[in-house]
PDB file of C-alpha atoms in Angstrom:
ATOM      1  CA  UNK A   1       0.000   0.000   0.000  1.00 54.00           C
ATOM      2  CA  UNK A   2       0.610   3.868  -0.239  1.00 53.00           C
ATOM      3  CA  UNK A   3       1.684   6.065   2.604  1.00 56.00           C
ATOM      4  CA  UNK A   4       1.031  10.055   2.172  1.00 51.00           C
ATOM      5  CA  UNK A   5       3.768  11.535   3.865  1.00 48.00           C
ATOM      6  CA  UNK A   6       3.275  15.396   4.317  1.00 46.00           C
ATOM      7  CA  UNK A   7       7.229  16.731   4.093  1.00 47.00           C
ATOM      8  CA  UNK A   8       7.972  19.895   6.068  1.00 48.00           C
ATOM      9  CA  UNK A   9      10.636  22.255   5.219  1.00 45.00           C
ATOM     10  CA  UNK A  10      12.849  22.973   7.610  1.00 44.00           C
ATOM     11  CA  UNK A  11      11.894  25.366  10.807  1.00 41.00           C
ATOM     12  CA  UNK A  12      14.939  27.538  10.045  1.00 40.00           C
ATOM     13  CA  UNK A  13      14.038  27.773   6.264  1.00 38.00           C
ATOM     14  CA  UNK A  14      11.208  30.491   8.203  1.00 38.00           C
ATOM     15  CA  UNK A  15      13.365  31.807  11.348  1.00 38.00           C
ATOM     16  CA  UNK A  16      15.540  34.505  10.792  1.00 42.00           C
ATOM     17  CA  UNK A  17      18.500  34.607  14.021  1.00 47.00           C
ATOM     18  CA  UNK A  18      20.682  32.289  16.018  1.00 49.00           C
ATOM     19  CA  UNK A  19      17.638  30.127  17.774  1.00 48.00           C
ATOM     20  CA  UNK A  20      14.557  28.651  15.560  1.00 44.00           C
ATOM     21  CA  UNK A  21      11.048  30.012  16.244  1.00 42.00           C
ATOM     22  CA  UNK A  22      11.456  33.084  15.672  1.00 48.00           C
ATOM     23  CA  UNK A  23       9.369  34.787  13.143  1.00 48.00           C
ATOM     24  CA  UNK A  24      10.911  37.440  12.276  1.00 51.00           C
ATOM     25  CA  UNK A  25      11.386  38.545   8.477  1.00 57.00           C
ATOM     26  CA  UNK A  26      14.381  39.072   6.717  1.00 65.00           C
ATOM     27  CA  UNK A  27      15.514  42.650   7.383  1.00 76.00           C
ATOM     28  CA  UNK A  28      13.156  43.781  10.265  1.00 82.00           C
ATOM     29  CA  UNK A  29      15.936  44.163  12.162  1.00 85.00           C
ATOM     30  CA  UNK A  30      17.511  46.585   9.766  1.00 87.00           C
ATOM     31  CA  UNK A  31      14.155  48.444   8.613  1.00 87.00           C
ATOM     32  CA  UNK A  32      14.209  49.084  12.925  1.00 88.00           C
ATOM     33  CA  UNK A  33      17.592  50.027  12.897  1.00 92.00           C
ATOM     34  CA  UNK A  34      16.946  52.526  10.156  1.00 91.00           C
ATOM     35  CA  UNK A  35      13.769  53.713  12.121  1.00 89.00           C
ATOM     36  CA  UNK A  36      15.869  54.221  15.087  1.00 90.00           C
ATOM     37  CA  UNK A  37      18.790  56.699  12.805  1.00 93.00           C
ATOM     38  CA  UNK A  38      15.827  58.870  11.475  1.00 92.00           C
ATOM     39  CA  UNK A  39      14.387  59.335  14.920  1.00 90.00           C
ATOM     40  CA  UNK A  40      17.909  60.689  15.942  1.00 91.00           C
ATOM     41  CA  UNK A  41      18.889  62.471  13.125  1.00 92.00           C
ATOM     42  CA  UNK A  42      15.287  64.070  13.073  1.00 91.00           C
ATOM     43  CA  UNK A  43      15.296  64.909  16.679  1.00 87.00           C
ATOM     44  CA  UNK A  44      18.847  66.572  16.306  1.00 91.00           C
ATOM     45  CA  UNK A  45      18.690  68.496  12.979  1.00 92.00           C
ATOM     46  CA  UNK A  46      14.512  69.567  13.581  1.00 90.00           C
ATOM     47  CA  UNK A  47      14.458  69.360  17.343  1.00 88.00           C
ATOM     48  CA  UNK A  48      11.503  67.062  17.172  1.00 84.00           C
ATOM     49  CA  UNK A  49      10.692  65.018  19.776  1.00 81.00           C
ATOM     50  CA  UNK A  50      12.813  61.879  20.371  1.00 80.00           C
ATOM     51  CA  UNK A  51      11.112  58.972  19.414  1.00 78.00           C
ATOM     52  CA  UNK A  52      14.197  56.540  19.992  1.00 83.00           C
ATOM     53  CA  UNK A  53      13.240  54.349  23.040  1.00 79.00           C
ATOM     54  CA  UNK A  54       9.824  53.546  20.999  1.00 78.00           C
ATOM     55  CA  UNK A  55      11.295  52.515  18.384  1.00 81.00           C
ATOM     56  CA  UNK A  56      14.166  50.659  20.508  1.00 82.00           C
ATOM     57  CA  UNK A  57      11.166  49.406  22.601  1.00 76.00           C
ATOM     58  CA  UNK A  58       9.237  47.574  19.346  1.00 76.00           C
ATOM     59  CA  UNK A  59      10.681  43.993  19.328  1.00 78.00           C
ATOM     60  CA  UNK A  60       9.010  43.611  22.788  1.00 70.00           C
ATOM     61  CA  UNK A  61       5.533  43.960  21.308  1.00 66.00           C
ATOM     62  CA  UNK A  62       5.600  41.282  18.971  1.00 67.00           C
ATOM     63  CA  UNK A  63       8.091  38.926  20.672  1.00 70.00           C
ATOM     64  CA  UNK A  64       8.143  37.145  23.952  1.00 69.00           C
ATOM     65  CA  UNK A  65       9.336  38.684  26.856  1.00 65.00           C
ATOM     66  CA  UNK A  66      10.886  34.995  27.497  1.00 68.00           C
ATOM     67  CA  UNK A  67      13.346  35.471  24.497  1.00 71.00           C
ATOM     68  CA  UNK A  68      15.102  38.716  26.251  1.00 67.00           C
ATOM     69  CA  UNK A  69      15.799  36.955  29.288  1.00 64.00           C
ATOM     70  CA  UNK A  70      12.971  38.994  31.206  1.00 61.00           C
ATOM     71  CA  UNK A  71      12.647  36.288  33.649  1.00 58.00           C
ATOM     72  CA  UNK A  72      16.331  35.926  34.457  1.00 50.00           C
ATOM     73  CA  UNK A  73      17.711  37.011  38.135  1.00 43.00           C
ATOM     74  CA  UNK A  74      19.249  40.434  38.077  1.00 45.00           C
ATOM     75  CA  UNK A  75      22.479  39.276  39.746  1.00 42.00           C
ATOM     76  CA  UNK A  76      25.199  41.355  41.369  1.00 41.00           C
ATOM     77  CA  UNK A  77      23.319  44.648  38.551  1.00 46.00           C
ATOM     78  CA  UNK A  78      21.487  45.250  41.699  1.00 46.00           C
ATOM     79  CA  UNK A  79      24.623  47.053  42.995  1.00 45.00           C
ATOM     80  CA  UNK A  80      23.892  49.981  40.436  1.00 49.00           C
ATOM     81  CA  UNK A  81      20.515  50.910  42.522  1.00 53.00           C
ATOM     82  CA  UNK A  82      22.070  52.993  45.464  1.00 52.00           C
ATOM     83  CA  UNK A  83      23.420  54.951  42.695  1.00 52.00           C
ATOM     84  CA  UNK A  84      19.945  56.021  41.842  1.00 54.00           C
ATOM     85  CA  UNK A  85      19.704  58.330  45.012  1.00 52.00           C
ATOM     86  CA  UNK A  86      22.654  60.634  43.763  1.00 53.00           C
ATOM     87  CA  UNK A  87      19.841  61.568  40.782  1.00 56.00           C
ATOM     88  CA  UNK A  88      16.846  63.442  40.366  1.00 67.00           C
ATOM     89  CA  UNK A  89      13.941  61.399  39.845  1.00 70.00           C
ATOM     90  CA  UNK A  90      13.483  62.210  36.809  1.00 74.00           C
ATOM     91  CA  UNK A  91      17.047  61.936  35.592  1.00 78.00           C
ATOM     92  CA  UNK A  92      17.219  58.166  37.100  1.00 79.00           C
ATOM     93  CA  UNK A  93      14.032  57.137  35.407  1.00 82.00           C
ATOM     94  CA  UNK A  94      15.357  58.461  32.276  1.00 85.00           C
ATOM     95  CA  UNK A  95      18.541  56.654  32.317  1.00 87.00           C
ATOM     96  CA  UNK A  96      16.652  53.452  33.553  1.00 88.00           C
ATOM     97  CA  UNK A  97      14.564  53.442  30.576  1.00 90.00           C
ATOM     98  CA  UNK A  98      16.883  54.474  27.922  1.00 92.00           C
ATOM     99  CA  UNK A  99      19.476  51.945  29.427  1.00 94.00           C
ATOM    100  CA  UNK A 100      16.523  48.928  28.734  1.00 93.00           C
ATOM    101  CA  UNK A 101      15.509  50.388  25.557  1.00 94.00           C
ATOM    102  CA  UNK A 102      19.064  50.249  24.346  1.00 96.00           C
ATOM    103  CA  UNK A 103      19.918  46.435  25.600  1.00 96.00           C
ATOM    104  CA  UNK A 104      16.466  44.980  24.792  1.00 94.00           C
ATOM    105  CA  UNK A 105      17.237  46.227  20.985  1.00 96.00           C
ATOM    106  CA  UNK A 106      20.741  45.907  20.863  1.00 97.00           C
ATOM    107  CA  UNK A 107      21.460  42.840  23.070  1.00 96.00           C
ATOM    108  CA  UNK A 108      18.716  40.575  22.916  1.00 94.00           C
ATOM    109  CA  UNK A 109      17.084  41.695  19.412  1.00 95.00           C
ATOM    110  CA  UNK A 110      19.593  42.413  17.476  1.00 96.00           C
ATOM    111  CA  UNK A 111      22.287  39.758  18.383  1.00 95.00           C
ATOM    112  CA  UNK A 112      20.133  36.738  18.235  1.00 93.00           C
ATOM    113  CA  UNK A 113      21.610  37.664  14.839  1.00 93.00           C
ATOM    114  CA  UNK A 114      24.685  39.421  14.294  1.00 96.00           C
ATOM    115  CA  UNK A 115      27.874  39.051  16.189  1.00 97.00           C
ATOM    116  CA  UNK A 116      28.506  41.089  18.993  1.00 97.00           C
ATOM    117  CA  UNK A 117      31.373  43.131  17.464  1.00 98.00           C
ATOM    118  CA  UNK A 118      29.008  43.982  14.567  1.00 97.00           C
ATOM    119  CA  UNK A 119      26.506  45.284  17.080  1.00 98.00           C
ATOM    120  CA  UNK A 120      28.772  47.009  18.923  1.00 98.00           C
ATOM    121  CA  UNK A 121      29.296  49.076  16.016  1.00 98.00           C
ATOM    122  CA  UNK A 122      25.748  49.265  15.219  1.00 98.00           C
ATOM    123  CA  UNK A 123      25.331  50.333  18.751  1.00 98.00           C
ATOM    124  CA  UNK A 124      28.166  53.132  18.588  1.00 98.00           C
ATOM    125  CA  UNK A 125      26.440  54.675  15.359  1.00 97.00           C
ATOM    126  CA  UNK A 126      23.940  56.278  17.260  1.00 96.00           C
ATOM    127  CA  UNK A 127      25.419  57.738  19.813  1.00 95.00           C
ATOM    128  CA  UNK A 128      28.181  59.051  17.059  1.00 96.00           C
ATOM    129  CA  UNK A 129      25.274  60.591  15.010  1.00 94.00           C
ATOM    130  CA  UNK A 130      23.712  62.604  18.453  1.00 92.00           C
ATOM    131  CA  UNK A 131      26.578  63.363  20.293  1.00 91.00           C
ATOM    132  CA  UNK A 132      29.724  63.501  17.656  1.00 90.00           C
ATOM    133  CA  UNK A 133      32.692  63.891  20.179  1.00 93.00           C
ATOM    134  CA  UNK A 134      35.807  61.002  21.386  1.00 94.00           C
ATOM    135  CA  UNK A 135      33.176  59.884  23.705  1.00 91.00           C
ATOM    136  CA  UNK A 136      30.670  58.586  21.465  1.00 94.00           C
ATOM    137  CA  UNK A 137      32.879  56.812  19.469  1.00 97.00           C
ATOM    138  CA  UNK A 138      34.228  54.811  22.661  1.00 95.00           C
ATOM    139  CA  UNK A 139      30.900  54.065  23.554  1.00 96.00           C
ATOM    140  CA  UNK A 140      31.746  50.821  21.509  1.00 98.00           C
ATOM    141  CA  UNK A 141      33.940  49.169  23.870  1.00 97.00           C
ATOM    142  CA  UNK A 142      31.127  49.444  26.789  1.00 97.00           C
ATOM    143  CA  UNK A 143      28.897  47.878  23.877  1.00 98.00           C
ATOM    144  CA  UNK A 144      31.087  44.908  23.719  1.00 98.00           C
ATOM    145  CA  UNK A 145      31.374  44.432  27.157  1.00 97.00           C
ATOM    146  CA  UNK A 146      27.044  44.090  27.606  1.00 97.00           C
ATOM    147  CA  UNK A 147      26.963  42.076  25.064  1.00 98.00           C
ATOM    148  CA  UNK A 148      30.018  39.645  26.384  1.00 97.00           C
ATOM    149  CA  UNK A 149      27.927  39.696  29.352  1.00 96.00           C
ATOM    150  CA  UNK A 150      24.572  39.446  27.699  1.00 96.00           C
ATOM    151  CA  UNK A 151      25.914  36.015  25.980  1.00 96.00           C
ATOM    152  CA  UNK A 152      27.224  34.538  29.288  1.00 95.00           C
ATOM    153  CA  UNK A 153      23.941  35.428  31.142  1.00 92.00           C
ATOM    154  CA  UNK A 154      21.364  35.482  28.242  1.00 92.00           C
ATOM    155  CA  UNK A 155      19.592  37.952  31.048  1.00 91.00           C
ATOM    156  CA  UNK A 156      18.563  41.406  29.706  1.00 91.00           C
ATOM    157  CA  UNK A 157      17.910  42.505  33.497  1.00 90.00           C
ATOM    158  CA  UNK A 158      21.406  42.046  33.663  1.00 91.00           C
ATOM    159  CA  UNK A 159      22.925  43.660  31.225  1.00 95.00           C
ATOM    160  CA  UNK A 160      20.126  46.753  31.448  1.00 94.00           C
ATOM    161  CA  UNK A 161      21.496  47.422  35.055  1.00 91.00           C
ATOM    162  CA  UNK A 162      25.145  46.771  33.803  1.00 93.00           C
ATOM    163  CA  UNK A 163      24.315  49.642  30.958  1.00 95.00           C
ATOM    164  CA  UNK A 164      22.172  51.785  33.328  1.00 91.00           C
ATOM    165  CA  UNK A 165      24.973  51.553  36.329  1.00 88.00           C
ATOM    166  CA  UNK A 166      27.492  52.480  33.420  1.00 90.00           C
ATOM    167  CA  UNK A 167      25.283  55.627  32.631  1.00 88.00           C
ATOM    168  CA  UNK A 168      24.439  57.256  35.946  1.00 82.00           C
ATOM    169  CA  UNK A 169      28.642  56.621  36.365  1.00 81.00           C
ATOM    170  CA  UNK A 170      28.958  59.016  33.673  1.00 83.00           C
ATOM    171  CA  UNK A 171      25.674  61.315  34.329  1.00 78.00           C
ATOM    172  CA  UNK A 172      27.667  61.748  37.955  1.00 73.00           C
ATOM    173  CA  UNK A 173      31.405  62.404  35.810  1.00 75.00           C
ATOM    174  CA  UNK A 174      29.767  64.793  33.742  1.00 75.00           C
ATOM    175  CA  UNK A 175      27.822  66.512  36.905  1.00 69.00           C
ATOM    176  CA  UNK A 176      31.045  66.708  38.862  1.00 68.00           C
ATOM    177  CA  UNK A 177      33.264  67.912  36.220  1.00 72.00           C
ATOM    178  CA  UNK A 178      31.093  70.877  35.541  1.00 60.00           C
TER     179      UNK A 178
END
């Protein structure tokens, strides 16, 4: 007798990124990328308002929370928090949520499927675009560190803290140093 055998293609012919299931298409993590320049560029050159940590903020609508490592402990990061006191309110809050914005697109979006040295670099664009000094450009080694530390831990608490407690370090450099 006949068998009907249905063949499926492989799960990774649809996945784009390191792990399967993900259903992501080809260059949505580009077409965000390029979402994220205009923001800055437009908020910079036409002083309208900075859309950035929106558009940073997008992969956690359609993806689980479970693929940026929202349920992992936070770790020794928790030693960043008694920094928080040395800052306004508002100024902490900031940081806190620019500082997730950043690693939830950078770390755990965009290196399920780049390397981390190529996201490093996509990472340093930015800030190179806004801020244009010696700074901004070593803003890249930082990058590599989170996401060294973002591939040990696969925890985006982590690394947020990591990048937030790196942040308010410079917020308070900057502060002191007039």
């Amino acid at each position: 007798m006949f068998k009907v055998v249905a063949i499926k293609p492989p799960l990774r012919a649809y996945t784009t990124g390191r792990r399967e299931g993900l259903f992501i298409r080809r260059y949505t993590e580009l077409f965000l990328y390029s979402l994220l320049l205009l923001s800055l560029l437009a908020h910079k050159l036409y002083h309208v308002l900075n859309l950035s940590v929106f558009v940073l903020l997008l992969p956690l609508a359609f993806l689980p929370a479970e693929r940026f490592g929202l349920k992992s402990p936070w770790n020794l990061s928790l030693l960043a928090l008694p920094f928080m006191y040395l800052l306004r309110p508002q100024d902490f809050l900031s940081l806190a949520l620019q500082s997730f914005a950043e690693e939830l697109f950078f770390r755990a979006y965009l290196m399920q499927r780049y390397s981390n040295l190529f996201v490093s670099f996509l990472f340093t664009l930015p800030h190179v675009l806004l801020y244009g000094n010696l700074w901004a450009y070593l803003t890249f080694f930082p990058s590599l560190l989170f996401g060294y530390a973002y591939e040990r831990t696969r925890s985006l608490a982590f690394v947020s803290l990591l990048h937030l407690s790196s942040n308010i370090l410079w917020y308070e450099y900057n502060f002191f140093s007039g």
